[in-house]
C-alpha atoms as one frame of an Amber mdcrd trajectory, in Angstrom:
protein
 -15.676  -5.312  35.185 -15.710  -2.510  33.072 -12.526  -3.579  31.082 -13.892
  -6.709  30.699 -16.875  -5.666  29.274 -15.057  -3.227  26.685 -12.638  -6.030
  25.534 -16.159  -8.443  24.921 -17.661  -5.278  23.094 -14.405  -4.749  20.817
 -13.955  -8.399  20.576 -17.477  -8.910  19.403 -17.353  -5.449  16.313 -13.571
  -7.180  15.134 -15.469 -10.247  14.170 -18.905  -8.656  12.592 -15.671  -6.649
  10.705 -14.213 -10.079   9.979 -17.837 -11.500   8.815 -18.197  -8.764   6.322
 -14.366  -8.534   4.880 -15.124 -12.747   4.070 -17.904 -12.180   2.481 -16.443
  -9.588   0.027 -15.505 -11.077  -3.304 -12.294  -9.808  -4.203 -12.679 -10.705
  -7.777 -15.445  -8.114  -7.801 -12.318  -5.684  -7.960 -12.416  -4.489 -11.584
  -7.942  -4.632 -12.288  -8.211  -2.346 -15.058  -9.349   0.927 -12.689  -6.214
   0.590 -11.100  -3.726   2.590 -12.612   0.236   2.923 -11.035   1.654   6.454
 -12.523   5.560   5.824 -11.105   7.552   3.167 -10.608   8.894   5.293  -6.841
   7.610   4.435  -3.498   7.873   5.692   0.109  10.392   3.417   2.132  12.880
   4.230   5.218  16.052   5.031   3.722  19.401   5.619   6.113  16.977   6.028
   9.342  14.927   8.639   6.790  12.355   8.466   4.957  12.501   8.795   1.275
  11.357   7.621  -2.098  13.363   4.383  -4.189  12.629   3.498  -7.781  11.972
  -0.191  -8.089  12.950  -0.567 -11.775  16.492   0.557 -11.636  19.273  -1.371
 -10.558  19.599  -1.311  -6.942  16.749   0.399  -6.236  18.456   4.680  -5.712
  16.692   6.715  -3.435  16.066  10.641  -3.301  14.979  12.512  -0.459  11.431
  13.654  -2.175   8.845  12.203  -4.635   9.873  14.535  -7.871  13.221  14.180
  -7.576  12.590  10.487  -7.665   9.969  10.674 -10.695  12.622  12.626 -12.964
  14.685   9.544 -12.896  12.754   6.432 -12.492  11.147   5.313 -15.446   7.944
   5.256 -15.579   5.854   1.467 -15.099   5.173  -0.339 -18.586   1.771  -1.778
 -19.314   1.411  -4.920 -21.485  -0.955  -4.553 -24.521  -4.702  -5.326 -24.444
């Protein structure tokens, strides 16, 4: 009884979670706040993990973020 009544009580908070996450208009998001300072990100590499630069040419990996940052190039914005 007592799992039963837990699953009803999580079951019941995932959709007032659900309600809410509807209602929020994403558009509200404001695109220019966000701002992307390297073009590296965290991915398993050879059962690792480590950081890949997604604007060279098949995407080299380094074992830490710096290393990674000294090579990749950094993201290009398009003009106002």
């Amino acid at each position: 009884m007592k799992i039963q009544t837990s699953l009803i009580c999580v079951l019941i908070i995932s959709l007032f979670t659900l309600h809410h996450c509807a209602r929020m208009d994403v558009r509200e998001i404001d695109k220019s706040n966000i701002i992307i300072t390297s073009n590296c990100y965290n991915t398993k590499w050879f059962k690792k993990f480590g950081w890949c630069c997604k604007s060279l040419k098949g995407e080299p990996c380094w074992h830490d973020k710096a290393s990674c940052d000294k090579v990749c190039p950094p993201p290009h914005y398009p003009p106002k």
